[in-house]
Short mmCIF file of C-alpha atoms and ligand atoms in Angstrom, two decimals:
data_model
loop_
_atom_site.label_atom_id
_atom_site.label_comp_id
_atom_site.label_asym_id
_atom_site.label_seq_id
_atom_site.Cartn_x
_atom_site.Cartn_y
_atom_site.Cartn_z
CA MET A 29 -33.88 30.39 -14.19
CA SER A 30 -36.02 28.24 -11.89
CA THR A 31 -34.51 25.83 -9.44
CA ALA A 32 -34.89 22.08 -9.75
CA GLU A 33 -34.63 19.25 -7.23
CA ILE A 34 -34.06 15.54 -7.39
CA LEU A 35 -35.34 13.22 -4.68
CA PHE A 36 -32.78 10.59 -3.70
CA LEU A 37 -34.24 7.32 -2.37
CA ASN A 38 -31.77 4.76 -1.07
CA ASN A 39 -32.59 1.09 -0.38
CA LYS A 40 -33.86 1.84 3.15
CA ALA A 41 -36.17 4.64 1.99
CA MET A 42 -37.51 2.47 -0.84
CA GLU A 43 -38.33 -0.25 1.68
CA GLU A 44 -40.19 2.24 3.91
CA LEU A 45 -42.08 3.46 0.84
CA GLY A 46 -43.51 0.04 0.00
CA VAL A 47 -41.13 -1.51 -2.51
CA THR A 48 -41.30 -4.85 -0.71
CA ASP A 49 -45.11 -4.95 -0.56
CA MET A 50 -45.48 -7.88 -2.98
CA GLN A 51 -49.24 -7.50 -3.49
CA ALA A 52 -48.76 -3.82 -4.42
CA VAL A 53 -45.94 -4.76 -6.83
CA ILE A 54 -48.13 -7.45 -8.42
CA ASN A 55 -50.81 -4.78 -8.96
CA ASP A 56 -48.20 -2.47 -10.55
CA VAL A 57 -46.91 -5.19 -12.86
CA GLU A 58 -50.42 -6.20 -13.96
CA ARG A 59 -51.26 -2.55 -14.73
CA VAL A 60 -48.06 -2.26 -16.79
CA TYR A 61 -48.98 -5.34 -18.86
CA VAL A 62 -52.44 -3.88 -19.54
CA LEU A 63 -51.13 -0.37 -20.32
CA LYS A 64 -48.61 -1.92 -22.72
CA HIS A 65 -51.45 -3.83 -24.43
CA GLN A 66 -53.42 -0.55 -24.68
CA GLY A 67 -50.40 1.20 -26.22
CA ASP A 68 -50.05 3.66 -23.31
CA ILE A 69 -46.30 3.17 -22.95
CA ILE A 70 -43.09 4.01 -24.78
CA ALA A 71 -40.48 1.26 -24.51
CA PRO A 72 -37.50 1.41 -26.83
CA GLY A 73 -35.41 -1.77 -26.85
CA LYS A 74 -33.08 -2.73 -24.05
CA CYS A 75 -29.52 -1.57 -24.71
CA VAL A 76 -26.99 -4.21 -23.64
CA MET A 77 -23.40 -3.18 -23.02
CA ARG A 78 -21.39 -6.40 -22.80
CA TRP A 79 -17.83 -7.10 -21.86
CA GLY A 80 -16.11 -9.76 -23.98
CA LYS A 81 -17.17 -11.35 -27.25
CA THR A 82 -19.21 -14.41 -26.29
CA VAL A 83 -21.96 -15.39 -23.83
CA GLU A 84 -19.26 -17.26 -21.87
CA ASP A 85 -17.18 -14.03 -21.65
CA GLU A 86 -20.28 -12.13 -20.53
CA ASN A 87 -20.94 -14.71 -17.82
CA VAL A 88 -17.53 -13.90 -16.32
CA MET A 89 -16.93 -10.25 -17.24
CA GLY A 90 -20.48 -8.98 -16.95
CA ARG A 91 -22.68 -6.39 -18.59
CA ILE A 92 -24.64 -3.21 -17.91
CA ASN A 93 -28.12 -2.89 -19.44
CA ALA A 94 -30.10 0.30 -19.99
CA MET A 95 -33.89 0.09 -20.13
CA PRO A 96 -35.59 3.43 -20.79
CA GLY A 97 -39.35 3.88 -20.93
CA TYR A 98 -42.50 5.90 -20.34
CA ILE A 99 -45.55 4.51 -18.61
CA GLY A 100 -48.96 6.22 -18.91
CA GLY A 101 -52.19 5.73 -17.00
CA GLU A 102 -52.12 6.73 -13.34
CA TYR A 103 -48.28 6.50 -13.37
CA ASP A 104 -47.53 9.08 -16.12
CA MET A 105 -43.77 8.90 -15.64
CA ALA A 106 -40.66 8.42 -17.75
CA GLY A 107 -37.35 6.99 -16.63
CA ILE A 108 -34.52 4.57 -17.09
CA LYS A 109 -33.34 1.44 -15.34
CA TRP A 110 -29.56 1.05 -15.39
CA ILE A 111 -28.63 -2.44 -14.26
CA GLY A 112 -25.10 -3.72 -13.74
CA SER A 113 -24.29 -7.43 -13.61
CA GLY A 114 -20.88 -8.36 -12.18
CA PRO A 115 -20.76 -12.19 -12.11
CA MET A 116 -17.52 -12.19 -10.07
CA ASN A 117 -18.78 -9.69 -7.48
CA PHE A 118 -19.33 -12.54 -5.01
CA LYS A 119 -15.53 -12.68 -4.57
CA LYS A 120 -15.74 -9.16 -3.12
CA GLY A 121 -18.81 -9.96 -1.04
CA LEU A 122 -21.00 -7.84 -3.33
CA PRO A 123 -24.30 -8.81 -5.00
CA ARG A 124 -24.11 -9.73 -8.72
CA ALA A 125 -26.78 -7.25 -9.77
CA SER A 126 -26.98 -3.54 -8.91
CA VAL A 127 -29.81 -1.37 -10.14
CA THR A 128 -30.25 2.39 -10.30
CA ILE A 129 -33.50 3.96 -11.48
CA ILE A 130 -33.86 7.56 -12.64
CA LEU A 131 -37.37 8.99 -13.00
CA ASN A 132 -37.99 11.91 -15.39
CA ASP A 133 -40.99 14.24 -15.42
CA PRO A 134 -42.76 13.41 -18.71
CA ASP A 135 -43.65 17.09 -19.22
CA THR A 136 -40.32 18.86 -18.60
CA LYS A 137 -38.25 15.69 -19.10
CA LEU A 138 -36.15 16.78 -16.07
CA PRO A 139 -34.94 14.08 -13.67
CA VAL A 140 -37.03 14.12 -10.50
CA CYS A 141 -35.84 11.04 -8.62
CA ILE A 142 -32.82 8.76 -8.33
CA ALA A 143 -33.64 5.52 -6.55
CA ASP A 144 -31.90 2.32 -5.60
CA GLY A 145 -33.73 -0.21 -7.74
CA THR A 146 -32.20 -3.44 -6.51
CA ALA A 147 -35.32 -4.47 -4.58
CA VAL A 148 -37.56 -3.01 -7.31
CA SER A 149 -35.95 -5.37 -9.78
CA THR A 150 -36.23 -8.57 -7.75
CA MET A 151 -39.74 -7.64 -6.56
CA ARG A 152 -41.08 -6.89 -10.04
CA THR A 153 -39.49 -10.04 -11.49
CA GLY A 154 -41.09 -12.08 -8.71
CA ALA A 155 -44.37 -10.27 -9.34
CA SER A 156 -44.19 -11.02 -13.10
CA GLY A 157 -43.73 -14.67 -12.20
CA GLY A 158 -46.63 -14.44 -9.75
CA VAL A 159 -48.96 -12.95 -12.36
CA ALA A 160 -48.00 -15.76 -14.73
CA VAL A 161 -48.58 -18.39 -12.03
CA ARG A 162 -52.03 -16.94 -11.26
CA LEU A 163 -53.07 -17.09 -14.92
CA LEU A 164 -51.24 -20.16 -16.16
CA ALA A 165 -50.50 -22.69 -13.40
CA LYS A 166 -52.95 -25.44 -12.41
CA SER A 167 -55.43 -24.10 -9.86
CA ASP A 168 -54.42 -26.74 -7.27
CA ALA A 169 -50.64 -26.62 -7.94
CA SER A 170 -48.85 -28.03 -4.90
CA VAL A 171 -45.31 -28.93 -6.01
CA MET A 172 -42.91 -26.29 -7.32
CA THR A 173 -39.27 -26.48 -8.41
CA ILE A 174 -37.10 -23.39 -8.39
CA CYS A 175 -33.86 -23.64 -10.38
CA GLY A 176 -31.32 -21.05 -9.27
CA ALA A 177 -31.24 -20.13 -5.57
CA GLY A 178 -29.90 -16.61 -6.07
CA ALA A 179 -31.32 -13.13 -5.65
CA GLN A 180 -34.50 -13.80 -7.66
CA ALA A 181 -35.51 -17.02 -5.93
CA PRO A 182 -37.15 -15.61 -2.74
CA THR A 183 -39.44 -13.20 -4.62
CA GLN A 184 -40.30 -15.85 -7.23
CA LEU A 185 -41.51 -18.01 -4.36
CA GLU A 186 -43.23 -15.19 -2.46
CA ALA A 187 -45.33 -14.16 -5.48
CA ALA A 188 -46.07 -17.76 -6.49
CA LEU A 189 -47.40 -18.40 -2.98
CA ILE A 190 -49.74 -15.42 -3.23
CA ALA A 191 -51.05 -16.83 -6.52
CA ARG A 192 -51.13 -20.48 -5.37
CA PRO A 193 -51.26 -20.83 -1.55
CA SER A 194 -51.74 -24.56 -2.25
CA ILE A 195 -47.97 -24.96 -2.88
CA ASN A 196 -46.64 -27.13 -0.05
CA THR A 197 -43.51 -28.76 -1.52
CA LEU A 198 -40.56 -26.91 -3.00
CA TYR A 199 -37.59 -28.47 -4.77
CA VAL A 200 -34.55 -26.23 -5.11
CA TYR A 201 -31.90 -27.00 -7.71
CA ASP A 202 -28.66 -25.03 -8.07
CA ILE A 203 -25.19 -25.89 -9.38
CA LYS A 204 -23.98 -24.61 -6.04
CA MET A 205 -25.64 -27.01 -3.61
CA GLU A 206 -24.84 -24.69 -0.69
CA ASN A 207 -27.02 -21.98 -2.29
CA ALA A 208 -29.90 -24.44 -2.63
CA GLU A 209 -29.49 -25.59 0.97
CA ARG A 210 -29.36 -22.03 2.31
CA PHE A 211 -32.52 -21.08 0.40
CA CYS A 212 -34.37 -24.18 1.65
CA GLU A 213 -33.43 -23.34 5.23
CA SER A 214 -34.67 -19.74 4.99
CA THR A 215 -37.82 -20.86 3.15
CA MET A 216 -38.81 -23.30 5.90
CA LYS A 217 -38.18 -20.63 8.53
CA LYS A 218 -40.36 -18.10 6.68
CA TYR A 219 -43.05 -20.55 5.52
CA PRO A 220 -43.19 -23.41 8.06
CA HIS A 221 -45.96 -25.18 6.09
CA ILE A 222 -43.60 -25.70 3.12
CA LYS A 223 -41.33 -28.71 2.79
CA ALA A 224 -38.28 -27.32 0.99
CA ILE A 225 -35.87 -29.90 -0.45
CA SER A 226 -32.52 -29.09 -2.03
CA THR A 227 -31.80 -31.54 -4.81
CA SER A 228 -29.30 -32.42 -7.50
CA ASP A 229 -31.86 -34.72 -9.15
CA ILE A 230 -33.52 -32.22 -11.46
CA GLU A 231 -35.24 -35.00 -13.42
CA LYS A 232 -37.15 -36.25 -10.35
CA ALA A 233 -38.00 -32.71 -9.27
CA THR A 234 -39.28 -31.79 -12.74
CA ARG A 235 -41.30 -34.99 -13.11
CA GLU A 236 -43.12 -34.26 -9.82
CA SER A 237 -43.64 -30.51 -10.26
CA ASP A 238 -46.73 -28.55 -11.25
CA ILE A 239 -44.57 -25.41 -11.59
CA ILE A 240 -40.92 -25.33 -12.74
CA ASP A 241 -39.42 -21.87 -12.37
CA CYS A 242 -35.95 -21.17 -13.86
CA VAL A 243 -33.89 -18.24 -12.59
CA THR A 244 -30.30 -19.38 -13.16
CA LEU A 245 -27.41 -18.10 -15.27
CA ALA A 246 -27.34 -21.29 -17.36
CA SER A 247 -26.54 -21.11 -21.05
CA GLU A 248 -26.98 -24.89 -21.58
CA PRO A 249 -30.42 -26.42 -21.02
CA PHE A 250 -30.77 -28.87 -18.13
CA ILE A 251 -34.56 -29.42 -18.15
CA LYS A 252 -35.95 -31.87 -20.69
CA GLY A 253 -39.41 -31.72 -22.20
CA GLU A 254 -39.83 -35.48 -21.78
CA TRP A 255 -39.84 -35.00 -17.99
CA LEU A 256 -42.82 -32.59 -17.94
CA LYS A 257 -45.97 -34.05 -16.45
CA LYS A 258 -49.52 -33.28 -17.59
CA GLY A 259 -50.55 -29.79 -16.49
CA ALA A 260 -46.98 -28.61 -15.90
CA PHE A 261 -46.23 -24.90 -16.03
CA VAL A 262 -42.66 -24.09 -17.12
CA MET A 263 -41.35 -20.62 -16.32
CA ASN A 264 -38.32 -19.62 -18.39
CA MET A 265 -37.59 -16.44 -16.41
CA ALA A 266 -33.92 -16.25 -17.42
CA ASP A 267 -32.06 -17.55 -20.45
CA PHE A 268 -31.47 -21.02 -21.94
CA GLU A 269 -32.37 -23.50 -19.19
CA VAL A 270 -35.11 -25.60 -20.75
CA ASP A 271 -34.60 -27.65 -23.92
CA TYR A 272 -36.45 -27.25 -27.22
CA ASP A 273 -38.74 -30.18 -26.33
CA CYS A 274 -40.21 -28.17 -23.41
CA VAL A 275 -41.45 -25.64 -25.97
CA LYS A 276 -42.48 -28.29 -28.52
CA LYS A 277 -44.44 -30.21 -25.88
CA ALA A 278 -46.32 -27.12 -24.64
CA ASP A 279 -49.96 -26.61 -25.56
CA LYS A 280 -49.58 -22.86 -25.07
CA LEU A 281 -46.59 -20.53 -25.40
CA VAL A 282 -47.07 -17.35 -23.39
CA VAL A 283 -44.62 -14.46 -23.07
CA ASP A 284 -44.35 -11.10 -21.37
CA TYR A 285 -43.05 -9.02 -24.30
CA TRP A 286 -42.49 -10.95 -27.56
CA ASP A 287 -40.59 -8.24 -29.47
CA SER A 288 -38.19 -7.74 -26.56
CA ILE A 289 -37.65 -11.50 -26.26
CA LYS A 290 -36.70 -11.67 -29.94
CA HIS A 291 -34.47 -8.63 -29.51
CA ARG A 292 -32.65 -10.15 -26.52
CA MET A 293 -32.38 -13.50 -28.39
CA ILE A 294 -31.14 -15.61 -25.51
CA SER A 295 -34.09 -17.63 -24.19
CA THR A 296 -35.18 -21.05 -25.49
CA VAL A 297 -38.21 -19.80 -27.44
CA ALA A 298 -36.21 -16.93 -28.97
CA LEU A 299 -33.47 -19.29 -30.17
CA MET A 300 -36.15 -21.57 -31.66
CA TRP A 301 -37.74 -18.58 -33.42
CA LYS A 302 -34.35 -17.67 -34.91
CA GLU A 303 -34.02 -21.21 -36.27
CA GLY A 304 -37.55 -21.12 -37.73
CA LEU A 305 -38.82 -23.73 -35.26
CA VAL A 306 -41.28 -21.27 -33.67
CA LYS A 307 -43.28 -18.71 -35.66
CA ASP A 308 -44.81 -15.45 -34.40
CA GLU A 309 -48.27 -17.00 -34.72
CA ASP A 310 -47.25 -19.89 -32.42
CA ILE A 311 -47.17 -17.47 -29.48
CA HIS A 312 -50.56 -17.86 -27.81
CA ALA A 313 -50.45 -14.52 -25.99
CA GLU A 314 -48.55 -11.83 -24.18
CA LEU A 315 -49.70 -11.53 -20.55
CA GLY A 316 -51.36 -8.16 -21.29
CA GLU A 317 -53.67 -9.82 -23.82
CA ILE A 318 -54.77 -12.40 -21.24
CA LEU A 319 -55.21 -9.76 -18.50
CA SER A 320 -57.31 -7.64 -20.89
CA GLY A 321 -59.55 -10.63 -21.63
CA ASP A 322 -58.55 -10.84 -25.31
CA LYS A 323 -56.95 -14.28 -25.01
CA PRO A 324 -57.71 -17.16 -22.63
CA ALA A 325 -55.45 -18.14 -19.74
CA ARG A 326 -55.10 -21.83 -18.77
CA GLU A 327 -58.21 -23.68 -19.95
CA ASN A 328 -57.84 -27.08 -18.28
CA ASP A 329 -55.68 -29.04 -15.84
CA ASP A 330 -53.94 -31.08 -18.55
CA GLU A 331 -52.40 -28.29 -20.59
CA ILE A 332 -48.63 -27.93 -20.51
CA ILE A 333 -47.81 -24.22 -20.64
CA TYR A 334 -44.45 -22.62 -21.34
CA PHE A 335 -43.88 -19.01 -20.23
CA ASN A 336 -40.91 -16.81 -21.04
CA ALA A 337 -40.30 -13.40 -19.46
CA VAL A 338 -37.53 -11.05 -20.50
CA GLY A 339 -38.72 -8.22 -18.24
CA ALA A 340 -39.10 -4.54 -19.07
CA GLY A 341 -37.85 -1.34 -17.54
CA ILE A 342 -41.39 0.06 -17.58
CA SER A 343 -42.32 -2.28 -14.70
CA ASP A 344 -39.44 -0.90 -12.63
CA ILE A 345 -40.49 2.63 -13.53
CA ALA A 346 -44.08 1.92 -12.41
CA VAL A 347 -43.00 0.45 -9.05
CA THR A 348 -40.51 3.26 -8.44
CA THR A 349 -43.15 5.86 -9.37
CA ARG A 350 -45.52 4.44 -6.75
CA CYS A 351 -42.73 4.71 -4.13
CA TYR A 352 -41.81 8.22 -5.34
CA LYS A 353 -45.44 9.37 -5.02
CA ASN A 354 -45.54 7.87 -1.51
CA ALA A 355 -42.33 9.81 -0.71
CA GLN A 356 -43.92 13.04 -1.87
CA LYS A 357 -46.85 12.39 0.51
CA THR A 358 -44.71 11.37 3.48
CA GLY A 359 -41.65 13.60 3.02
CA LYS A 360 -39.24 10.65 2.95
CA GLY A 361 -35.98 10.72 0.99
CA ILE A 362 -33.22 13.27 0.56
CA LYS A 363 -33.83 16.30 -1.65
CA LEU A 364 -30.81 17.15 -3.80
CA PRO A 365 -30.54 20.58 -5.42
CA TYR A 366 -30.11 19.85 -9.14
CA TRP A 367 -30.09 23.43 -10.47
CA GLU A 368 -29.69 26.22 -7.95
N1 NAD B 15 -37.04 -12.15 -16.67
C1 NAD B 15 -36.71 -11.11 -15.95
O1 NAD B 15 -37.43 -10.11 -15.90
C2 NAD B 15 -35.46 -11.16 -15.13
C3 NAD B 15 -35.20 -10.13 -14.20
C4 NAD B 15 -34.07 -10.21 -13.41
C5 NAD B 15 -33.20 -11.29 -13.56
N2 NAD B 15 -33.46 -12.23 -14.51
C6 NAD B 15 -32.53 -13.34 -14.73
O2 NAD B 15 -32.65 -14.27 -13.65
C7 NAD B 15 -31.42 -14.99 -13.53
C8 NAD B 15 -31.03 -15.08 -12.07
O3 NAD B 15 -30.81 -13.80 -11.56
P1 NAD B 15 -30.30 -13.62 -10.05
O4 NAD B 15 -30.25 -12.16 -9.82
O5 NAD B 15 -31.09 -14.47 -9.13
O6 NAD B 15 -28.81 -14.20 -10.17
P2 NAD B 15 -27.87 -14.72 -9.00
O7 NAD B 15 -26.49 -14.66 -9.53
O8 NAD B 15 -28.17 -14.01 -7.73
O9 NAD B 15 -28.31 -16.24 -8.81
C9 NAD B 15 -28.21 -17.19 -9.83
C10 NAD B 15 -28.20 -18.58 -9.21
O10 NAD B 15 -28.21 -19.53 -10.28
C11 NAD B 15 -27.25 -20.54 -9.99
N3 NAD B 15 -26.82 -21.11 -11.28
C12 NAD B 15 -25.98 -20.55 -12.19
N4 NAD B 15 -25.85 -21.37 -13.25
C13 NAD B 15 -26.60 -22.47 -12.99
C14 NAD B 15 -26.86 -23.67 -13.71
N5 NAD B 15 -26.29 -23.92 -14.88
N6 NAD B 15 -27.69 -24.58 -13.14
C15 NAD B 15 -28.25 -24.35 -11.92
N7 NAD B 15 -28.03 -23.23 -11.19
C16 NAD B 15 -27.21 -22.30 -11.72
C17 NAD B 15 -26.15 -19.82 -9.24
O11 NAD B 15 -25.36 -20.73 -8.50
C18 NAD B 15 -26.95 -18.85 -8.37
O12 NAD B 15 -27.32 -19.44 -7.13
C19 NAD B 15 -30.40 -14.24 -14.40
O13 NAD B 15 -30.21 -14.96 -15.61
C20 NAD B 15 -31.07 -12.93 -14.70
O14 NAD B 15 -30.66 -12.37 -15.95
C21 NAD B 15 -34.58 -12.20 -15.27
#
């Protein structure tokens, strides 16, 4: 029998291989949206393993999600993202989310790489937000609000700034004010041209913002549609943070993957669909349709646009594949004998 090897890439190796190169990750994510639109992917639904019986239980006891997939095109790689969420980890000084990615050769189906995917996950979620901002936010957007100053917040901002360098004011809202303050401090150090303001007045922040980006763990909405100004772009990147009026008031509803959003059934637009308040035909586009030129992006400065992203393991597989291919060129990583 032949031998087989697995390449092990820890967080440090992934960093050296370009996982934190935001522009490269944006390119990966855009390609994934287009390949999905062209049907050159396989993406069975996300499998959610929850602890407890209710969303409230899950928010304390946690979950582990499995997201398998195959991505074609220049990537031509299969794999799975295995993501643990331990909401109480902070008590042990550990991050809430941990991500492991396994890549499998699409020909032999053998595993070829095990990688730490923690940065992959935050980078690709930031990049998804950045792609949406490029296509859907006002061209001169200058005021942004980020709700939820956790792990996702820095990459949401980084990618939004690539898409809209005109952003000069950032409101940060978090139920833990100290998280908002810490994020504002690090933002102003990293981007001295940005005025970052931690706030508990989410109404004022929303009323002033061109972009409202939600990455919290909230299961009760705290952003009201009546606060949205003309031209606002609302990013529902997590669960149930914006009320039904935000969706009703929007001129366009755009999503990353509509079937997955309905399957996950936790975001505002999904809950409205379940209640019959939103129909399939009310969804203006998935991002892949806009990137392929089949549907228009933002068409004027007055439109209010709502965007919901559930994310997909295929994006993580694409980013990890790029790093894996870089590792093969540079010899980085640790080779593990799988079958000897
Ligand atoms: N769409 C995607 O592709 C995608 C990908 C990854 C994560 N997410 C989602 O993004 C969210 C944030 O993830 P994270 O890794 O940054 O989590 P995190 O735990 O690191 O940070 C969450 C932050 O939100 C704050 N928060 C919690 N409840 C709040 C509320 N009701 N109001 C205001 N702030 C509140 C917390 O204090 C914390 O600072 C999660 O819901 C996660 O599932 C989405």
